[in-house]
CSV table of C-alpha atoms in Angstrom, one decimal:
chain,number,residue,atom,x,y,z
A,1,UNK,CA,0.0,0.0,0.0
A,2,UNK,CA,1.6,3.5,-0.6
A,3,UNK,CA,2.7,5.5,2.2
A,4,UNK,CA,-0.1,8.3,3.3
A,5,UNK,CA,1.5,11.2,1.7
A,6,UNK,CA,2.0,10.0,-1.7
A,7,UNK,CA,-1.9,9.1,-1.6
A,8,UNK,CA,-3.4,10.3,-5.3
A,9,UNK,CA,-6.7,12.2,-4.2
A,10,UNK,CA,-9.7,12.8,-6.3
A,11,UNK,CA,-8.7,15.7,-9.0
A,12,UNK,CA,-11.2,18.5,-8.4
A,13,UNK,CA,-10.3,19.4,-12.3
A,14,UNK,CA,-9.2,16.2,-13.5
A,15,UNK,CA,-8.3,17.7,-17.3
A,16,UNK,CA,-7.4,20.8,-18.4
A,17,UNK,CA,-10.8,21.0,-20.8
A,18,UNK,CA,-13.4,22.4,-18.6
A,19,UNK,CA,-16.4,20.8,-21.3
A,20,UNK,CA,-14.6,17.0,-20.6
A,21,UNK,CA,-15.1,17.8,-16.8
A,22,UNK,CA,-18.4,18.9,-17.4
A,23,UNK,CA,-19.0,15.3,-18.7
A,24,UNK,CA,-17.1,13.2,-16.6
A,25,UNK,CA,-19.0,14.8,-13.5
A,26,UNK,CA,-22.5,13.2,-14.2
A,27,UNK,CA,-20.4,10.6,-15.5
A,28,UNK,CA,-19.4,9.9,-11.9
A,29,UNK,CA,-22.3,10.9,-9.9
A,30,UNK,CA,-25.0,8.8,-11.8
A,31,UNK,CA,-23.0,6.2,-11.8
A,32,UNK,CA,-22.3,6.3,-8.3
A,33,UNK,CA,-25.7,7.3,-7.6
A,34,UNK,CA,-27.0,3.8,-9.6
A,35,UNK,CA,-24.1,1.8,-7.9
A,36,UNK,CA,-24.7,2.2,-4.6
A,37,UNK,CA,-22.3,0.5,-1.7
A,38,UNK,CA,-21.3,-1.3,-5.4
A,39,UNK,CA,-19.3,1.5,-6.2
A,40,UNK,CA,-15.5,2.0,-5.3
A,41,UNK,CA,-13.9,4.4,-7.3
A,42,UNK,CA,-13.9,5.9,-10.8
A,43,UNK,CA,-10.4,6.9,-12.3
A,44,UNK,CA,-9.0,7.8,-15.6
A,45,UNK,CA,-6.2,5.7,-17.5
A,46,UNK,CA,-5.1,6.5,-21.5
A,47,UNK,CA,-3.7,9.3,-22.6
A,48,UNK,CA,-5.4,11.8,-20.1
A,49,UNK,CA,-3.1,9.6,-17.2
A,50,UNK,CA,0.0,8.8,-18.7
A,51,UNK,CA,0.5,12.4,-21.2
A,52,UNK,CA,-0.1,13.9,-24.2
A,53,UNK,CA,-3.5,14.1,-24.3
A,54,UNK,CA,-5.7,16.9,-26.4
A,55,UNK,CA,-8.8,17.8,-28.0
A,56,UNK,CA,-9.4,14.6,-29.6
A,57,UNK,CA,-8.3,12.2,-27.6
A,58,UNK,CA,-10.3,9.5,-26.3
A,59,UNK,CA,-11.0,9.8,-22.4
A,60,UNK,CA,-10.4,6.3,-20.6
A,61,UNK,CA,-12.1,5.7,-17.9
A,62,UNK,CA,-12.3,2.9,-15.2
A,63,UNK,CA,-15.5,2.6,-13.0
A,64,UNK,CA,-14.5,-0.1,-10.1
A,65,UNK,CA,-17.3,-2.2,-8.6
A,66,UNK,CA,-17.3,-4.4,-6.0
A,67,UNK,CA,-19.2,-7.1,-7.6
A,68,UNK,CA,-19.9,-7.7,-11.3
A,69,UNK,CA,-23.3,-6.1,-12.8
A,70,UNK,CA,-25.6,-8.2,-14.1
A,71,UNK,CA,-27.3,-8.1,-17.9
A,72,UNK,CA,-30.7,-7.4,-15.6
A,73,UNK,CA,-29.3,-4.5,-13.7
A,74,UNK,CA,-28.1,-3.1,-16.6
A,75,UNK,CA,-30.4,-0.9,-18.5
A,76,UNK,CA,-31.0,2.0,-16.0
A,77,UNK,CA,-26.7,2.2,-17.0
A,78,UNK,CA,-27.5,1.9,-20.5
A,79,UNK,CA,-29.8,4.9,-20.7
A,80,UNK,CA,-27.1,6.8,-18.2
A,81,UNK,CA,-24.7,6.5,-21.2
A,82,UNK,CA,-27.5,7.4,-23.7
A,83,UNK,CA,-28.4,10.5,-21.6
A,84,UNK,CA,-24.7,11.7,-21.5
A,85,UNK,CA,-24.3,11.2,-25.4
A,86,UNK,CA,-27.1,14.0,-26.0
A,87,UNK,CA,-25.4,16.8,-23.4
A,88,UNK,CA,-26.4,19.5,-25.7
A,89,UNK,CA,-23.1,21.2,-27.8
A,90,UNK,CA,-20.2,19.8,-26.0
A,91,UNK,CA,-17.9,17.3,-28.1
A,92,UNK,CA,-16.7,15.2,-25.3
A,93,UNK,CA,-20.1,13.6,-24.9
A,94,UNK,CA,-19.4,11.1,-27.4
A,95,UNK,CA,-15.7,10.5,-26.7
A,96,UNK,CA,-15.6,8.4,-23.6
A,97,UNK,CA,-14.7,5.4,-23.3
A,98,UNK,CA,-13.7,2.5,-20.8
A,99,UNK,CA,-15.2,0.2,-18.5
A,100,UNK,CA,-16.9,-1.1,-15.1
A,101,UNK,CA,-14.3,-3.5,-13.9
A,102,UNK,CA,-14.9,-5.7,-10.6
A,103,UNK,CA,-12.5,-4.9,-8.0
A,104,UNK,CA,-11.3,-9.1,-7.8
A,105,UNK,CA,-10.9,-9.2,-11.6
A,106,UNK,CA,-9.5,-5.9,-11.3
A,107,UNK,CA,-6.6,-6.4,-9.1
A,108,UNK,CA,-4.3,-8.8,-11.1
A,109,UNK,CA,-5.1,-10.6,-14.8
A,110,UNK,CA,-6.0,-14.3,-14.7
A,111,UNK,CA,-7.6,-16.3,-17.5
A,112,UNK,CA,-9.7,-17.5,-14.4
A,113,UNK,CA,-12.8,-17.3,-14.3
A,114,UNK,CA,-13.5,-16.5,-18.2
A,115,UNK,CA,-17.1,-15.9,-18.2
A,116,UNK,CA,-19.0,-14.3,-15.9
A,117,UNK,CA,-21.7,-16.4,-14.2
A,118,UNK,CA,-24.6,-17.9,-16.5
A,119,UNK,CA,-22.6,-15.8,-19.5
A,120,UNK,CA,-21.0,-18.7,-20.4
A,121,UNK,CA,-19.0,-17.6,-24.3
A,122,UNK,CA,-19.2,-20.5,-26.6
A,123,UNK,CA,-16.3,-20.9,-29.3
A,124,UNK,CA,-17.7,-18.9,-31.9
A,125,UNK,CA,-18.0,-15.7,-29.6
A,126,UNK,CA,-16.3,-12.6,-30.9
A,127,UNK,CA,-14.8,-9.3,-28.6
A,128,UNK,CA,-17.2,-6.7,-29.9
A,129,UNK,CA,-14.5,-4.5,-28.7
A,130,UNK,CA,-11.2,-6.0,-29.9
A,131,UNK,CA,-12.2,-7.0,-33.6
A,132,UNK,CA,-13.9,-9.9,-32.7
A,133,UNK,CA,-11.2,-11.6,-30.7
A,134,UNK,CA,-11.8,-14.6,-29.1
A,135,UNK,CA,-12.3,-14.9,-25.4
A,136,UNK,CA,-10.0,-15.4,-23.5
A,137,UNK,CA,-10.2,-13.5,-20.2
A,138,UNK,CA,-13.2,-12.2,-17.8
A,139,UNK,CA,-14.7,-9.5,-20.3
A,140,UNK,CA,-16.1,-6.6,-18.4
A,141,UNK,CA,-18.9,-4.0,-19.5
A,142,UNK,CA,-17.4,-2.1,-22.0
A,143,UNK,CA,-18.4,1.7,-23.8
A,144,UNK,CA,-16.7,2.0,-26.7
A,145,UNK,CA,-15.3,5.1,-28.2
A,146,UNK,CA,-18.6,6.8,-29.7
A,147,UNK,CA,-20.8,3.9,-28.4
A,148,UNK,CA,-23.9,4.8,-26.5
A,149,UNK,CA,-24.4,1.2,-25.1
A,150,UNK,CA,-22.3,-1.3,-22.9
A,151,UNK,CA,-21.4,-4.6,-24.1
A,152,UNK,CA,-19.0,-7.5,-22.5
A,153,UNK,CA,-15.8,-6.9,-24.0
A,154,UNK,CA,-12.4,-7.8,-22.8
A,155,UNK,CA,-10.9,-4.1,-24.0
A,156,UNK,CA,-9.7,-3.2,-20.9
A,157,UNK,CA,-9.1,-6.1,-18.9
A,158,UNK,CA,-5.8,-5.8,-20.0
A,159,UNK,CA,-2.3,-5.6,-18.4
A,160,UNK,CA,-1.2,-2.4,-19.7
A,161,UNK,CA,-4.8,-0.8,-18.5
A,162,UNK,CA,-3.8,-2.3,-15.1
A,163,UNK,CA,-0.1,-0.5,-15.6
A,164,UNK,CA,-1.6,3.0,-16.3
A,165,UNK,CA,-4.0,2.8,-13.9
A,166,UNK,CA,-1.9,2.0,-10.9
A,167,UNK,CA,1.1,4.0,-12.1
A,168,UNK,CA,-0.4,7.1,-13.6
A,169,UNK,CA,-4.4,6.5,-13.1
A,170,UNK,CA,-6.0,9.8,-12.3
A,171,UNK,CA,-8.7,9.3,-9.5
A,172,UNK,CA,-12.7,10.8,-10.1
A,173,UNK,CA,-13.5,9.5,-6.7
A,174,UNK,CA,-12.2,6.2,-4.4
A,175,UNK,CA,-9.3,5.3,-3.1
A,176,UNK,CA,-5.6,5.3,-4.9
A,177,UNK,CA,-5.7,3.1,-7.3
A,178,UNK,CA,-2.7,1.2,-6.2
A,179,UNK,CA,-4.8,0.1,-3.3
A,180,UNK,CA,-6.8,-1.9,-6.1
A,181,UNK,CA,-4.3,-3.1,-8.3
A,182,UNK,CA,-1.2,-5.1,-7.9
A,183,UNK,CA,2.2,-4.4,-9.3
A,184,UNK,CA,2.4,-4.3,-13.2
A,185,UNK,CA,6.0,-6.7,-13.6
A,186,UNK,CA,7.7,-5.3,-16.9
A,187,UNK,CA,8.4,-9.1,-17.8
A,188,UNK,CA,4.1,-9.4,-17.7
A,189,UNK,CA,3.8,-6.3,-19.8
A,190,UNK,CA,5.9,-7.4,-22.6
A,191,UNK,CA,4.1,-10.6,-22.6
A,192,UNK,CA,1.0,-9.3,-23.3
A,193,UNK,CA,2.4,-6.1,-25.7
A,194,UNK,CA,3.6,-9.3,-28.2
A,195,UNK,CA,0.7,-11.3,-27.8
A,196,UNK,CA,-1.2,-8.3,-28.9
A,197,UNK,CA,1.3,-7.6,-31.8
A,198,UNK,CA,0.4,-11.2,-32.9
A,199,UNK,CA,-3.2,-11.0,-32.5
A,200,UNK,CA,-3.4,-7.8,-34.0
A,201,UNK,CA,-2.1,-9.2,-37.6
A,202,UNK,CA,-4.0,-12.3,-37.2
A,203,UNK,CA,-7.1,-10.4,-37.0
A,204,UNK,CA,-5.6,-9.0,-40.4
A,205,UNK,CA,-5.1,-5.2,-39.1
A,206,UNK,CA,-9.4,-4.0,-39.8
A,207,UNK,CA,-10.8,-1.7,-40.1
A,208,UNK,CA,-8.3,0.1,-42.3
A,209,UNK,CA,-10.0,2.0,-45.1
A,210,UNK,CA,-9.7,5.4,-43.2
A,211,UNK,CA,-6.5,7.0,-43.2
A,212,UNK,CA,-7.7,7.6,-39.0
A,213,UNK,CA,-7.0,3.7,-38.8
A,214,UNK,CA,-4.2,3.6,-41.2
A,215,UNK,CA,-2.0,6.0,-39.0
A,216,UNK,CA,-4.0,4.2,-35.6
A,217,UNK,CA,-2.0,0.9,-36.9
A,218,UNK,CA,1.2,2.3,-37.4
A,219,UNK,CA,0.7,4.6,-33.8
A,220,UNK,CA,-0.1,1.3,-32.2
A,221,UNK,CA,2.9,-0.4,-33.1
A,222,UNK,CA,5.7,2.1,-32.6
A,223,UNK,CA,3.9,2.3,-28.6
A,224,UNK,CA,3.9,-1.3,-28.3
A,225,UNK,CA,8.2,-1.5,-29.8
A,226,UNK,CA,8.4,1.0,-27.0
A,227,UNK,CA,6.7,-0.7,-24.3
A,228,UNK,CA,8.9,-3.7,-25.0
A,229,UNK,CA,11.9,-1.6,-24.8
A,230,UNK,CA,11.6,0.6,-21.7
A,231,UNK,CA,9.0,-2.0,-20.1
A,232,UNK,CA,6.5,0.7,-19.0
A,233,UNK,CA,3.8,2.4,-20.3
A,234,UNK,CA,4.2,6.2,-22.4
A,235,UNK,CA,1.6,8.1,-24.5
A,236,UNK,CA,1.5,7.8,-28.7
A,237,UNK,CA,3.2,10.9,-28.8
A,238,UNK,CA,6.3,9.4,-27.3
A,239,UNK,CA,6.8,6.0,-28.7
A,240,UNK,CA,6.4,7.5,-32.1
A,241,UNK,CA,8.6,9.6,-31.5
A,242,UNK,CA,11.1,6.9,-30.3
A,243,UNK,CA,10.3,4.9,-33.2
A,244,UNK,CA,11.3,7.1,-35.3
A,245,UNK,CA,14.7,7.6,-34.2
A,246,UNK,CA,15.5,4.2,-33.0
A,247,UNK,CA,14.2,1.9,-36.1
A,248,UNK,CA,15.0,2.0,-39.4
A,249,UNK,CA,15.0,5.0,-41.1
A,250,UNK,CA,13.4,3.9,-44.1
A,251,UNK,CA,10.3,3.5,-41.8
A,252,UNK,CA,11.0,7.1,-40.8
A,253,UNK,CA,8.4,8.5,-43.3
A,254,UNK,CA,5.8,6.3,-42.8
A,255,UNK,CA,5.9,6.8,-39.0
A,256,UNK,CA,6.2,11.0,-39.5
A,257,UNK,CA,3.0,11.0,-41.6
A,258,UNK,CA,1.3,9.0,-39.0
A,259,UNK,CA,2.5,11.9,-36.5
A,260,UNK,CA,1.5,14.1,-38.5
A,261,UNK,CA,-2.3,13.1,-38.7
A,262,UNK,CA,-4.2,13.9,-36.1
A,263,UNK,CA,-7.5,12.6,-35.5
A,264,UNK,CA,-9.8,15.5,-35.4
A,265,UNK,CA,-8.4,16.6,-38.7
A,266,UNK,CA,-10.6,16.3,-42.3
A,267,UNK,CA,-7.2,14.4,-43.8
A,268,UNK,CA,-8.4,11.5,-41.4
A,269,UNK,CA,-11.7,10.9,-42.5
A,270,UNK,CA,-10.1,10.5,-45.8
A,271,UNK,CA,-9.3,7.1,-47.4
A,272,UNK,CA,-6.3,5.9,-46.4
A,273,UNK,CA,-3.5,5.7,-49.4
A,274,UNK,CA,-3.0,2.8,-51.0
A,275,UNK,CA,1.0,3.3,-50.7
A,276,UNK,CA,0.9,3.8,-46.8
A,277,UNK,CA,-1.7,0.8,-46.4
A,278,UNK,CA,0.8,-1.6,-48.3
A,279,UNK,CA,3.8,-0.2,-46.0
A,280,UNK,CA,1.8,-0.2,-42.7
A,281,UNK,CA,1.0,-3.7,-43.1
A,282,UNK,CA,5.0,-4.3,-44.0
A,283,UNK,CA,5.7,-2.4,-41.3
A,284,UNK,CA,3.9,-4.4,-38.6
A,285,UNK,CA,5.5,-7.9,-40.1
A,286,UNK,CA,8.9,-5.8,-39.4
A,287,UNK,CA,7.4,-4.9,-36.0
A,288,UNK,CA,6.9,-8.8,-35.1
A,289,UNK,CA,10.5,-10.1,-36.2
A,290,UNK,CA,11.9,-6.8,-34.1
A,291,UNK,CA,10.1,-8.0,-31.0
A,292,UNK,CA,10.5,-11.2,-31.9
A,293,UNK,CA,14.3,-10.8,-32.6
A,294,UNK,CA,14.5,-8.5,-29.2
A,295,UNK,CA,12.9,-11.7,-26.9
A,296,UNK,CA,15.6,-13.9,-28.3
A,297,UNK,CA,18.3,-11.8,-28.0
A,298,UNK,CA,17.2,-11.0,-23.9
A,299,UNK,CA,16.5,-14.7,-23.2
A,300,UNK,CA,20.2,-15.2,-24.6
A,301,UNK,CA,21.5,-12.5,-22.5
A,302,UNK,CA,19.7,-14.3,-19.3
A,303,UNK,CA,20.9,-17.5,-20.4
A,304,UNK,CA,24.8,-15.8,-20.1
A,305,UNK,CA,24.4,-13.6,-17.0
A,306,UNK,CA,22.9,-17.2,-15.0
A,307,UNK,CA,26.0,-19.5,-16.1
A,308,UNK,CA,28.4,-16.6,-15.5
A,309,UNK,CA,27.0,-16.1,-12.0
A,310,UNK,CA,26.6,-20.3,-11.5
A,311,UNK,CA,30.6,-20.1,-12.6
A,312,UNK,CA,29.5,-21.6,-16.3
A,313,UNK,CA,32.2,-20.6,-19.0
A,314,UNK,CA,30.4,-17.7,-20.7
A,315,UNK,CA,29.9,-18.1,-24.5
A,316,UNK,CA,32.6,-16.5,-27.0
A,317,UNK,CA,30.7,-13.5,-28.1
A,318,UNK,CA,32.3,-13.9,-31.8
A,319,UNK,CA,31.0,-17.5,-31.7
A,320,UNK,CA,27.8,-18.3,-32.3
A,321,UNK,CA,26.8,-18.4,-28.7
A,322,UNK,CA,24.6,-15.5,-28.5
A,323,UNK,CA,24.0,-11.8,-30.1
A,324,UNK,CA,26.8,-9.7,-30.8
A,325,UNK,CA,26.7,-5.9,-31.3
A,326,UNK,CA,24.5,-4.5,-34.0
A,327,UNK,CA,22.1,-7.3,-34.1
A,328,UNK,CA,19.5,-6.2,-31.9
A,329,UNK,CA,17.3,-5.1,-35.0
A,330,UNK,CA,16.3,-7.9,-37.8
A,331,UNK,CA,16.4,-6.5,-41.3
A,332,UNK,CA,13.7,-3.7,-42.5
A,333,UNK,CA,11.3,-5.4,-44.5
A,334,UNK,CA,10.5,-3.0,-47.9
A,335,UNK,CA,7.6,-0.3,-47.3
A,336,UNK,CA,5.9,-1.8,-50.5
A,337,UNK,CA,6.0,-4.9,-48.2
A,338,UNK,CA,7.9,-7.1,-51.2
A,339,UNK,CA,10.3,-8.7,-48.4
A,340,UNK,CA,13.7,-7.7,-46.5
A,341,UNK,CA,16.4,-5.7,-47.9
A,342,UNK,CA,19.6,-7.8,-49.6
């Protein structure tokens, strides 16, 4: 438990746009009103806890409850979330997003239990809110980005969700959230960050027609390579940034167009280009060898550092033993996506 003084109390502004307060307060109070002694806190994770949000950003939020709510006691929550999507000529109204989480499921991620009781999620059942994933964790009610309705989702049962919220989680009301949450290991983070990567191309990188989703892709990967390296959570603004200095450069101008796009701008409602579809797509196959590469080359590492300290003769490092300088990276894969560089 964190030591009194270091004790995150509830923001009395919790952003710095006054109409996005003016949201999350009813936000707050109806749902704690509906919740009752259910309710435990309500905190925000994303961009608007760890940095770098602005005016289009997505606000995350986490409603903790102390038991699960069931599909019966959920409509007077559905029409809540209806009722705050018509809050007359302020844009935020439509731009939350996040989820009531049960404090037990909350705390640490567990593949146990899976379904909520009598919810049981046959084989065929897809994550409305992850592409249609299949299930594979306790899904939680989830309000999408623009959505007016909850759905079971596991979006945000997540351990990077868990990461921001402990480490950077703003709090609407509750405790500190690192009275709910357990420790994030960096080891469990970068487990997840490349079983995402892999799921992510599996489920074949959709929607993508918009360039909004084209440059989401190529955001989302250069934050997950960044993840993996520094083994903590930073905003989009940051691991693009990284990821353009610290891969190859001939990903350098894919990754500053997809900087350079912001959401709220008419560019994004666009079509994506043809061009930057083929090389987003090439750059995620890069983006899976690198992490790929990256695993390999720290499990050698381990591998060296525990015979050393057992007194093991270490390997030569101009054998073939292990990694040697300069092969961190794989090789860049072509934008046009026609294979590695010879």
């Amino acid at each position: 438990m964190p030591k009194s003084k270091d004790l995150r109390a509830p923001a009395r502004e919790p952003t710095p746009f006054a109409q996005l307060n003016a949201v999350l307060a009813p936000l707050v109070g109806e749902a704690r009103a509906l919740l009752g002694d259910n309710f435990i806190g309500a905190y925000l994770q994303g961009s608007f806890a760890v940095g770098d949000a602005d005016r289009y950003s997505d606000c995350d939020f986490i409603i903790v409850i102390r038991r699960d709510l069931t599909p019966e006691e959920l409509p007077p929550f559905q029409a809540m979330h209806a009722a705050i999507h018509e809050i007359p000529d302020n844009p935020w109204r439509n731009q939350l997003e996040g989820s009531y989480a049960p404090a037990e499921a909350l705390r640490r991620w567990s593949t146990t239990p899976r379904d909520p009781p009598g919810e049981d999620r046959g084989e065929d059942w897809g994550d409305p809110g992850m592409s249609g994933a299949p299930a594979r964790a306790y899904p939680f009610w989830y309000l999408d980005h623009g959505a007016k309705t909850l759905v079971r989702s596991e979006h945000d049962n997540s351990q990077v969700v868990r990461w921001c919220l402990r480490e950077k989680g703003v709090v609407l009301a509750g405790p500190d959230p690192r009275e709910l949450v357990d420790p994030v290991p960096a080891e469990a983070l970068r487990a997840e960050i490349r079983h995402t990567m892999a799921l992510c191309a599996t489920l074949e990188l959709e929607p993508m027609a918009l360039a909004a989703w084209q440059v989401f892709w190529v955001g989302l990967y250069c934050r997950m390579l960044h993840t993996l390296t520094i083994g903590k959570v930073a905003s989009k603004a940051a691991g693009l940034s990284w990821a353009q200095g610290a891969l190859d450069p001939v990903w350098s101008g894919l990754i500053g167009r997809a900087k350079a796009l912001r959401k709220g701008m008419a560019e994004a409602a666009h079509p994506a280009d043809p061009d930057d579809v083929a090389a987003t797509r090439a750059f995620v196959r890069y983006a899976i060898e690198w992490a790929e590469h990256r695993a390999r080359t720290q499990a050698a590492i381990a591998q060296r550092l525990a015979l050393a300290r057992a007194g093991t003769p270490r390997f030569d490092p101009r054998g073939r033993g292990g990694p040697g300088r300069g092969q961190h990276a794989p090789p860049a894969f072509r934008p046009n996506g026609r294979g590695r560089r010879g």
